[in-house]
PDB file of C-alpha atoms and ligand atoms in Angstrom:
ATOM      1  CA  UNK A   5       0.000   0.000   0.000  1.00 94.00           C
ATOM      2  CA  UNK A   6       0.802   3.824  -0.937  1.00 96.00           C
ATOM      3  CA  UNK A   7       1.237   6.349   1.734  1.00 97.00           C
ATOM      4  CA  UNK A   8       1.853   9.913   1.318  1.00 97.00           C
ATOM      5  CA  UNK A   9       3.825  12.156   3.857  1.00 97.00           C
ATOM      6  CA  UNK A  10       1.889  16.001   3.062  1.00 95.00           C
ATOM      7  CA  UNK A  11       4.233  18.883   4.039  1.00 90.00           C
ATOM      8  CA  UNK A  12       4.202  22.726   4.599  1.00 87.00           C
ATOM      9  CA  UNK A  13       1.395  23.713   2.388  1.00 84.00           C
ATOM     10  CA  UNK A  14       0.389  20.221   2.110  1.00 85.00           C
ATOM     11  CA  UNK A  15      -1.449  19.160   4.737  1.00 83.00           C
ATOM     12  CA  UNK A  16      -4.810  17.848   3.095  1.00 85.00           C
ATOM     13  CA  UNK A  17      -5.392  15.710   0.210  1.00 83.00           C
ATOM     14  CA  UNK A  18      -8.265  17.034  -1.904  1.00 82.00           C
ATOM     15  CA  UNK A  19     -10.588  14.408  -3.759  1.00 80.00           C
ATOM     16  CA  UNK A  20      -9.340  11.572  -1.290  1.00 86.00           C
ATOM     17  CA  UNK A  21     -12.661   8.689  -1.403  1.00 85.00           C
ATOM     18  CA  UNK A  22     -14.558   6.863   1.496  1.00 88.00           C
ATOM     19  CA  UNK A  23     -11.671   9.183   3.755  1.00 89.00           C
ATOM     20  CA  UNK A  24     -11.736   7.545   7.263  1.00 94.00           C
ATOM     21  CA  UNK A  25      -8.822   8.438   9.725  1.00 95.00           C
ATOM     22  CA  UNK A  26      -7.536   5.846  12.412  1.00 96.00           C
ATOM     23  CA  UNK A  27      -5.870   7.063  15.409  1.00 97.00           C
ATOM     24  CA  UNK A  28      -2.291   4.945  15.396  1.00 97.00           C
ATOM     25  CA  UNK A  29       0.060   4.380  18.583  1.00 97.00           C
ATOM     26  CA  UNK A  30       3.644   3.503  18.557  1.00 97.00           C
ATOM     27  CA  UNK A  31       6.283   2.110  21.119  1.00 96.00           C
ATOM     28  CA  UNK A  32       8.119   5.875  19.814  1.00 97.00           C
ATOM     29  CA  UNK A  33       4.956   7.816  21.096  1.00 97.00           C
ATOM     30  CA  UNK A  34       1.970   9.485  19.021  1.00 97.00           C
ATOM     31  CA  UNK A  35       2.561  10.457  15.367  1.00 98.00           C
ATOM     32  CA  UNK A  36       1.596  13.976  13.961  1.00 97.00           C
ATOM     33  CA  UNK A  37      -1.633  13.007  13.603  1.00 96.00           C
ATOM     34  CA  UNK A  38      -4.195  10.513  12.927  1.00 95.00           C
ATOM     35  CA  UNK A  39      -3.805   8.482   9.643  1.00 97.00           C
ATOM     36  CA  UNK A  40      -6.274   9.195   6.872  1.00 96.00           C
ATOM     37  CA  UNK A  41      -6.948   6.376   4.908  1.00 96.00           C
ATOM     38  CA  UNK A  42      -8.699   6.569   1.573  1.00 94.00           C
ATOM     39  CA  UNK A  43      -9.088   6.093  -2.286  1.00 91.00           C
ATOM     40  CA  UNK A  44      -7.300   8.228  -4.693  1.00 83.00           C
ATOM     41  CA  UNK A  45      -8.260   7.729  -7.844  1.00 75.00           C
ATOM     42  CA  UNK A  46      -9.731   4.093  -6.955  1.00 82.00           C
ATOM     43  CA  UNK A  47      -6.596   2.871  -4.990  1.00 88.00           C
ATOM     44  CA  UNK A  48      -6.509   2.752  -1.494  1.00 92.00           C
ATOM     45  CA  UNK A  49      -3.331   5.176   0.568  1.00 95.00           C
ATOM     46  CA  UNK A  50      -3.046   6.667   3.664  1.00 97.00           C
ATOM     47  CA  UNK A  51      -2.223   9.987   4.324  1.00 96.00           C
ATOM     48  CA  UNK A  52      -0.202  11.518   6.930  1.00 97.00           C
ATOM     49  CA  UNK A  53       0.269  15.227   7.589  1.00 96.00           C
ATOM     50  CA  UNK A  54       3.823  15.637   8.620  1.00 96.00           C
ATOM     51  CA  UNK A  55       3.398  18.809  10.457  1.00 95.00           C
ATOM     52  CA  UNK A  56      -0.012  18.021  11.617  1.00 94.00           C
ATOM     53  CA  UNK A  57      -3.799  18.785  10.400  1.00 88.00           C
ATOM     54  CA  UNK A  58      -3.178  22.674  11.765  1.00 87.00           C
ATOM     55  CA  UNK A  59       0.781  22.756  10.495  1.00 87.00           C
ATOM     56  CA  UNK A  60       1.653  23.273  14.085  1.00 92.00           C
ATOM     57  CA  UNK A  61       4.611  20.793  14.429  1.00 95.00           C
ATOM     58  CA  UNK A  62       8.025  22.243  13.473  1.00 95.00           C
ATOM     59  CA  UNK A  63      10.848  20.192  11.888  1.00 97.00           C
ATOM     60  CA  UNK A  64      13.252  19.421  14.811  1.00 97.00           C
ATOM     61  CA  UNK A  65       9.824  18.541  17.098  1.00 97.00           C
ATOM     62  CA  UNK A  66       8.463  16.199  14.499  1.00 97.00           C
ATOM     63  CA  UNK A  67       8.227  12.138  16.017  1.00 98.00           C
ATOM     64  CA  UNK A  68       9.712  10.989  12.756  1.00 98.00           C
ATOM     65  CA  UNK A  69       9.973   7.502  14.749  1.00 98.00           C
ATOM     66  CA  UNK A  70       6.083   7.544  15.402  1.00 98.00           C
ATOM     67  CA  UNK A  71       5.662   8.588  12.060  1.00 98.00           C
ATOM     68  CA  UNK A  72       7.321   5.774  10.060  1.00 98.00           C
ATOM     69  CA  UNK A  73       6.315   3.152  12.676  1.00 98.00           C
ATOM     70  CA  UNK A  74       2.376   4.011  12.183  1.00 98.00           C
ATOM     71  CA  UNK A  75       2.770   3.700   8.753  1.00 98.00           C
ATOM     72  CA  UNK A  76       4.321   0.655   8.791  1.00 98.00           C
ATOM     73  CA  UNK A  77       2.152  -0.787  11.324  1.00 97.00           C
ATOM     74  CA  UNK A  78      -0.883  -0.212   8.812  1.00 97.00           C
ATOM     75  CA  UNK A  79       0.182  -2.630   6.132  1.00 97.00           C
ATOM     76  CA  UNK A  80       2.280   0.482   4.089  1.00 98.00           C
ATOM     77  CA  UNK A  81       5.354  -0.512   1.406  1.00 98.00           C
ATOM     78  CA  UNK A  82       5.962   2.463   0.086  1.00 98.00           C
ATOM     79  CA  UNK A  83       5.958   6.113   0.765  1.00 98.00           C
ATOM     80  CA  UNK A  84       6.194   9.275  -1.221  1.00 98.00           C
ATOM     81  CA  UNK A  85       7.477  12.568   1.016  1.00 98.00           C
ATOM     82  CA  UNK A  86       6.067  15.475  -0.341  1.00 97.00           C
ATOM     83  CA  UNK A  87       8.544  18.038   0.152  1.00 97.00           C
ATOM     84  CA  UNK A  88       8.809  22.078   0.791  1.00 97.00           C
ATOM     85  CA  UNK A  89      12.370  23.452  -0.053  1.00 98.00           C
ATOM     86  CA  UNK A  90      14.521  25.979  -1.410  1.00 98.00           C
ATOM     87  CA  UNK A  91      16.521  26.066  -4.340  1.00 98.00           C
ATOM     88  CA  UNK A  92      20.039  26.153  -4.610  1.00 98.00           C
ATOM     89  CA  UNK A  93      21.258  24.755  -8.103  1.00 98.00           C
ATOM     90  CA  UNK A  94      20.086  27.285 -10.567  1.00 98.00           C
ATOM     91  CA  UNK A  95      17.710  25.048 -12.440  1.00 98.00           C
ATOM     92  CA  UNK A  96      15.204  24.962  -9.533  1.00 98.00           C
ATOM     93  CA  UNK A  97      13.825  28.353  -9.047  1.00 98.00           C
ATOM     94  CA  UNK A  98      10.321  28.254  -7.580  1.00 97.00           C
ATOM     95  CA  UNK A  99       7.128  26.374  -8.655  1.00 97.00           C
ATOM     96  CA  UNK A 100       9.522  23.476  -9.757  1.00 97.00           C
ATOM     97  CA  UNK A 101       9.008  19.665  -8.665  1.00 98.00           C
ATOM     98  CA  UNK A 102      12.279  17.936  -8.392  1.00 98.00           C
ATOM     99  CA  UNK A 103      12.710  14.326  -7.322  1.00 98.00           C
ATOM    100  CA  UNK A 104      15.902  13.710  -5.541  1.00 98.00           C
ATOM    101  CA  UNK A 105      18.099  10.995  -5.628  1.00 98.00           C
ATOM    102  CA  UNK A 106      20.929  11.729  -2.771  1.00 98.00           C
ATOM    103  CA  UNK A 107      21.111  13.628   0.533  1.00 98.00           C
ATOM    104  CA  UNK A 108      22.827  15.466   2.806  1.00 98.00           C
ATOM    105  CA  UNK A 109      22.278  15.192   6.532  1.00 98.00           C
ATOM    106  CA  UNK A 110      22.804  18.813   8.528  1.00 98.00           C
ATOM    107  CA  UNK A 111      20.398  17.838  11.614  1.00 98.00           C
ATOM    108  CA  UNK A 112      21.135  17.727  15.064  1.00 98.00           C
ATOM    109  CA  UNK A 113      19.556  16.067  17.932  1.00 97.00           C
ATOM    110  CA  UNK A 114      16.574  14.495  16.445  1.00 98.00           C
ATOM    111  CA  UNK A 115      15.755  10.799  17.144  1.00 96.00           C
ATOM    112  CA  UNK A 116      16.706   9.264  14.147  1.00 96.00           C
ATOM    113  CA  UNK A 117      16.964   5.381  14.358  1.00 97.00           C
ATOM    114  CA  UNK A 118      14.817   2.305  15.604  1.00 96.00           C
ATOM    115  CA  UNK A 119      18.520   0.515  16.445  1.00 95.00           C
ATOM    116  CA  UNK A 120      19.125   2.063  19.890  1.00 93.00           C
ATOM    117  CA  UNK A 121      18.623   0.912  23.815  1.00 90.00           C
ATOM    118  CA  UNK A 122      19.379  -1.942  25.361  1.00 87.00           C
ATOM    119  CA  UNK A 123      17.556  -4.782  24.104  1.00 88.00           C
ATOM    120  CA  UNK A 124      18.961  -3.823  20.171  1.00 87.00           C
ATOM    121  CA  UNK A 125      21.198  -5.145  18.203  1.00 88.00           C
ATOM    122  CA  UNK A 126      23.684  -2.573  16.797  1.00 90.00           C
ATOM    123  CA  UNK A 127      22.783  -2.532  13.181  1.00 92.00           C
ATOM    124  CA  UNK A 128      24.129  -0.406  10.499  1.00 95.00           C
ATOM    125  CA  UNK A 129      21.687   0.237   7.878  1.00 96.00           C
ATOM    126  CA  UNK A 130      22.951   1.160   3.923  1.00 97.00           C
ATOM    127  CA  UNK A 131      21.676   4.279   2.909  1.00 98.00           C
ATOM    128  CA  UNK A 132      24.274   4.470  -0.170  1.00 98.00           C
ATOM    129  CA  UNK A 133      21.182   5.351  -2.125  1.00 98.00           C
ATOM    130  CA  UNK A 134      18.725   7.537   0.275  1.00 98.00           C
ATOM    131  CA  UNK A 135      15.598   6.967  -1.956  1.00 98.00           C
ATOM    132  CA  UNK A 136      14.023   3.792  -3.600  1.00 98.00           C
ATOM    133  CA  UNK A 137      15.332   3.586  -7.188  1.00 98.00           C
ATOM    134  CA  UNK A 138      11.645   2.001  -8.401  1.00 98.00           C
ATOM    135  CA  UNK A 139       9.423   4.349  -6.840  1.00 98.00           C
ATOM    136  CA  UNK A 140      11.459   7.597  -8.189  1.00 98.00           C
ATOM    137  CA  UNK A 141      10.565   6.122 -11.271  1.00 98.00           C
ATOM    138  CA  UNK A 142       7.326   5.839 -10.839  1.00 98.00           C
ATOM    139  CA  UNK A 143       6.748   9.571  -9.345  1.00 98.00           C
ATOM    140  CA  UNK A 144       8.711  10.365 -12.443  1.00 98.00           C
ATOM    141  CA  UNK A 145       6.914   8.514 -15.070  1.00 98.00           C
ATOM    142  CA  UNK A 146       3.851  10.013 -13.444  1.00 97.00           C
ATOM    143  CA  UNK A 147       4.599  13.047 -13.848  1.00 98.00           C
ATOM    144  CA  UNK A 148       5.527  13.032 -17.461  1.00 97.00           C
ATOM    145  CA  UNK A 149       2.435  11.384 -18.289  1.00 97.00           C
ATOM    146  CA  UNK A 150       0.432  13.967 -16.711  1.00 96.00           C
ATOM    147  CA  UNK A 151       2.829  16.659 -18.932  1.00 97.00           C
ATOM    148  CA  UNK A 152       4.225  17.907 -15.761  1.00 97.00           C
ATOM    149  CA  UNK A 153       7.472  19.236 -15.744  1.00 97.00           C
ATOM    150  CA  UNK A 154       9.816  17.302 -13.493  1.00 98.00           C
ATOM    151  CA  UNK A 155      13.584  17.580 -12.538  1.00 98.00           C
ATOM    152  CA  UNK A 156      15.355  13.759 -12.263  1.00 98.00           C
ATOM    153  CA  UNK A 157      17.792  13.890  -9.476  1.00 98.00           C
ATOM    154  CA  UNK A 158      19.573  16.516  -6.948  1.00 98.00           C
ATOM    155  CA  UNK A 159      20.679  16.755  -3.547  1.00 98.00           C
ATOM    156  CA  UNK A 160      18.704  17.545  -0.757  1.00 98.00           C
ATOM    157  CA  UNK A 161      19.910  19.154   2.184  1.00 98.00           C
ATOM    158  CA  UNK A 162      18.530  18.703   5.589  1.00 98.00           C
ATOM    159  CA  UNK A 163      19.053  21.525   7.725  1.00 98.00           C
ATOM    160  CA  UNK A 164      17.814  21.737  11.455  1.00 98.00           C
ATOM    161  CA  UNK A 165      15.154  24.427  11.286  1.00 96.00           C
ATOM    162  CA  UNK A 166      12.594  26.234  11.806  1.00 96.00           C
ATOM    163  CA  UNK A 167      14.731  28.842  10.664  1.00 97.00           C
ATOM    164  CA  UNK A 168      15.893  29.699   7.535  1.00 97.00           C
ATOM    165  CA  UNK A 169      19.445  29.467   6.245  1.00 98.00           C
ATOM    166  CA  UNK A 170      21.834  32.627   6.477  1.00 98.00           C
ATOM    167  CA  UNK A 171      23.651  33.374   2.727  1.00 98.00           C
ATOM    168  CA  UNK A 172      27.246  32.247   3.538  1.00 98.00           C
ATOM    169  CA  UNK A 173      25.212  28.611   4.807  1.00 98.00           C
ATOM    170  CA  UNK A 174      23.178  28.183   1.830  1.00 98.00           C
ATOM    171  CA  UNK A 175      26.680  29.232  -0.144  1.00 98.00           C
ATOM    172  CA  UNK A 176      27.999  26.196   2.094  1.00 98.00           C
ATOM    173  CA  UNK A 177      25.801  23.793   0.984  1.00 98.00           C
ATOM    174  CA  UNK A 178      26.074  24.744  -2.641  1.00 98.00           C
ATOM    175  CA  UNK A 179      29.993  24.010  -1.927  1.00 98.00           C
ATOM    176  CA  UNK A 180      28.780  20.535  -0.806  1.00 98.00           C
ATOM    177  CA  UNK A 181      27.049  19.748  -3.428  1.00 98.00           C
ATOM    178  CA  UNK A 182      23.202  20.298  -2.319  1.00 98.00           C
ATOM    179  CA  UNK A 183      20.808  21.263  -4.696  1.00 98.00           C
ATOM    180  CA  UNK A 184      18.037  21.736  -3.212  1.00 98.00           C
ATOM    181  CA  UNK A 185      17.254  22.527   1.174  1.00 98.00           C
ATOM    182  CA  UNK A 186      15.010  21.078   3.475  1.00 98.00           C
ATOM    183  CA  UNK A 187      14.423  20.661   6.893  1.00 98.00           C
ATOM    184  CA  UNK A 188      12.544  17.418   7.229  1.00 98.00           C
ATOM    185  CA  UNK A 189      14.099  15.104   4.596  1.00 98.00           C
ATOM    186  CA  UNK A 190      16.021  13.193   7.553  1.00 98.00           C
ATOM    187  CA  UNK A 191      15.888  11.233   9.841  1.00 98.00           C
ATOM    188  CA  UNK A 192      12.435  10.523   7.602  1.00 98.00           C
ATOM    189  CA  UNK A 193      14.642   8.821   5.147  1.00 98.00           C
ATOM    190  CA  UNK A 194      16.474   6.555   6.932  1.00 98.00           C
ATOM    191  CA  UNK A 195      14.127   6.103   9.021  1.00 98.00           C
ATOM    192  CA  UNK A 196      11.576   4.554   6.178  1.00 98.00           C
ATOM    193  CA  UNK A 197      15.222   2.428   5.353  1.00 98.00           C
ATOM    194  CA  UNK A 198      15.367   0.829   8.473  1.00 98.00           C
ATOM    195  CA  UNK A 199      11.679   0.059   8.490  1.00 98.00           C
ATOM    196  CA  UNK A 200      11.859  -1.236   5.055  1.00 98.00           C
ATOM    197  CA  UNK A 201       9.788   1.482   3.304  1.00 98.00           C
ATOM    198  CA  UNK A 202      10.467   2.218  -0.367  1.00 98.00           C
ATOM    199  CA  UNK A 203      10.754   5.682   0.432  1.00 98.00           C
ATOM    200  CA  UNK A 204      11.168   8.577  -2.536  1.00 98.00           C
ATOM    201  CA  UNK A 205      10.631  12.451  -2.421  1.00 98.00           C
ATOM    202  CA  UNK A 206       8.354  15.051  -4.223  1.00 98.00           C
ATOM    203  CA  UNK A 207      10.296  18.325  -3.779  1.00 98.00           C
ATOM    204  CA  UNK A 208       7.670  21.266  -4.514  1.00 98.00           C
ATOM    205  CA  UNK A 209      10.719  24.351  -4.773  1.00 98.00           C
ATOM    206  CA  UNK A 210       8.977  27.246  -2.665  1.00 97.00           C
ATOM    207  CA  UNK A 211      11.831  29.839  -3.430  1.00 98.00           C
ATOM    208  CA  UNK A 212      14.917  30.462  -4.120  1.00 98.00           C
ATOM    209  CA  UNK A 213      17.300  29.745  -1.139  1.00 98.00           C
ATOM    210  CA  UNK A 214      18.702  32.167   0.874  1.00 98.00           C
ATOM    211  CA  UNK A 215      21.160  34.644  -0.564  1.00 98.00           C
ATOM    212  CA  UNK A 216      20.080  33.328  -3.958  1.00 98.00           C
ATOM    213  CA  UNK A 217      17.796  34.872  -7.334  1.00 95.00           C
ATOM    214  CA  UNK A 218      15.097  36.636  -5.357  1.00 94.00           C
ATOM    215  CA  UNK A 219      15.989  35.818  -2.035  1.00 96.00           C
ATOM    216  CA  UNK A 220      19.200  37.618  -2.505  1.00 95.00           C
ATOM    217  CA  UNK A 221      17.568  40.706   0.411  1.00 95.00           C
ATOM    218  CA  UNK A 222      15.725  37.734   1.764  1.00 96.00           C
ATOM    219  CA  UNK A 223      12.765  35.321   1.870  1.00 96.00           C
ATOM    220  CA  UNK A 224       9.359  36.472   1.757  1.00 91.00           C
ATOM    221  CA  UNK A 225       6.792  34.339   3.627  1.00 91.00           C
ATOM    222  CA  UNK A 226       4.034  35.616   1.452  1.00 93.00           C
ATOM    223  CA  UNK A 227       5.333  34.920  -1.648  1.00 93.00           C
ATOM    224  CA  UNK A 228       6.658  31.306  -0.216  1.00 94.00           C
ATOM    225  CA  UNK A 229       2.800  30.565   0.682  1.00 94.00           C
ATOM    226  CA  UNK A 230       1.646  32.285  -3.423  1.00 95.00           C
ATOM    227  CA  UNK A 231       3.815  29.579  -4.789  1.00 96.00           C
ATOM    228  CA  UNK A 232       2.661  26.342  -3.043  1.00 95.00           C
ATOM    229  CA  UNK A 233      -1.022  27.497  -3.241  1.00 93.00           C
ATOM    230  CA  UNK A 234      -0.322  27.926  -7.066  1.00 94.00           C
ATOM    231  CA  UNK A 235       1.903  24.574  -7.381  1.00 95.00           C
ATOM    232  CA  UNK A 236      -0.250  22.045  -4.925  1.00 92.00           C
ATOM    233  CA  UNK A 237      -2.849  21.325  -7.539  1.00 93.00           C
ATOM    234  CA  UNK A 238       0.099  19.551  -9.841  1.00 96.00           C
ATOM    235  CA  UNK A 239       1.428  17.349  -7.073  1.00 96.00           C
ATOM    236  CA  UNK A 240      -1.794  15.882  -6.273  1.00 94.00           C
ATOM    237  CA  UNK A 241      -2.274  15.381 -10.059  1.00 94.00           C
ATOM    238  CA  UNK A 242       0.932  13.591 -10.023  1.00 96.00           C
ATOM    239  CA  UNK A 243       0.412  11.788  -6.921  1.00 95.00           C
ATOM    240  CA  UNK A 244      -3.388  10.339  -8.247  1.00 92.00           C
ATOM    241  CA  UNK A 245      -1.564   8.800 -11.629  1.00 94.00           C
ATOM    242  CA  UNK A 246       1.102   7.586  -9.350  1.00 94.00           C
ATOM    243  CA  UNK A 247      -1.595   6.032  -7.166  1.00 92.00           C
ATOM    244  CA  UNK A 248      -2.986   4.717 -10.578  1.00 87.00           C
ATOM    245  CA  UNK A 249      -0.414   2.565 -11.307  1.00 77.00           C
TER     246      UNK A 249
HETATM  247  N1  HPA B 303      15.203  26.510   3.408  1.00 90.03           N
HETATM  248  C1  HPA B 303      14.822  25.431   4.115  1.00 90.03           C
HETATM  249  N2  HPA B 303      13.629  24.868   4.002  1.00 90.03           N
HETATM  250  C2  HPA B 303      12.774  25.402   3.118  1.00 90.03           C
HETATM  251  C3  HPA B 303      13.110  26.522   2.341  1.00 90.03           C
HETATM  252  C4  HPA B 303      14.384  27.103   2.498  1.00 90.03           C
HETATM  253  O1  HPA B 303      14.742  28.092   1.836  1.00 90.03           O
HETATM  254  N3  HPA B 303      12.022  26.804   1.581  1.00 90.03           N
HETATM  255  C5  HPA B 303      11.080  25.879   1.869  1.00 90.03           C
HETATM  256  N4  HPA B 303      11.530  25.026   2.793  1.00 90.03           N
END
């Protein structure tokens, strides 16, 4: 079964059938909210909200353990993360959808495997390749069948949040190789590795990154909010023919 992760701006999924939620508990605690499950396009998927029904869960206080385990724990194999992030490479300016296909971990502190206390193993998962090579595919081939415009492959940074990045650390992770940042990209990914979730990423670019194009003064909220009301209606066409299939 399909699940998708909604993010910032993302947080409902229109045109879901027979939508019942389920309330899910985990050994990690409660997840960000109840599960919706439902029909999209005449295949059933569940639907989390990553930040929560009212978006009132910030990156760094997000139970991505509670999270992954709840979706697991329903009978879900894969999951596609519907992303919020800036652009850094200058081929995503805003309004793009990118699909990543490697990763750059810049988070501190956050609870990010199943493999710890006493009664586990130590256990060293491969994460050579963050996301699942098949389901990319798929979100990709989705999208060009629906005509949308789709970028194959960058790096995502995960910064720490809430805040946004300063210029000289956005100029930092463009010296690293990102492409794109994020702040909830890990420990979600590795997370959905150890739990053996195909995991892949929708990446909706919301602006420019700091320092960069428009954002050069700075990032306007407004306009961040203008461009994912104006882009959401293309993910969820993508995600229904990817829910086709
Ligand atoms: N930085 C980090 N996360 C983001 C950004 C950004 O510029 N835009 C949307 N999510």
């Amino acid at each position: 079964m399909l699940a998708i992760i909604g993010g910032s701006g993302f947080a409902r999924l229109a045109g879901l059938g027979n939508a019942r939620r389920e309330v899910v508990r985990t050994p990690y605690g409660d997840p960000s909210c109840a599960l919706t499950h439902g029909e999209f396009d005449g295949r059933p998927i569940v639907f989390l909200a990553r930040h929560g029904y009212g978006h009132t869960i910030a990156p760094h206080e997000i139970n991505y353990r509670a999270n992954v385990w709840a979706l697991r724990q329903v009978g879900v194999t894969q999951v596609v993360a519907v992303a919020t992030v800036g652009g850094i490479r200058p081929d995503c300016v805003a309004g793009c959808l990118v699909v990543p296909d490697q990763l750059v971990d810049y988070t501190w502190g956050r609870r990010h495997t199943f493999f710890e206390g006493a009664d586990q193993p130590v256990t060293h998962i491969d994460i050579t390749w963050p996301y699942d090579a098949a389901l990319r595919v798929q979100l990709l081939e989705a999208a060009r069948r629906c005509g949308e415009p789709i970028i194959d492959g960058a790096v995502y940074g995960c910064t720490q949040g809430p805040r946004l990045e300063t210029a000289a650390e956005i100029a930092r992770l463009a010296r690293d190789g990102c492409d794109l940042v994020g702040m909830t990209g890990m420990p979600e990914a590795g997370l959905a590795r150890e739990a053996h979730l195909a995991y892949a990423s929708l990446c909706v670019v919301a602006n420019r990154a700091a320092g960069l194009g428009e954002s050069r003064c700075g990032i306007s909220m407004p306009d961040i909010l203008a461009v994912l009301e104006a882009t959401m209606g293309r993910v969820r066409t993508v995600l229904a023919e990817v829910a086709r299939r």
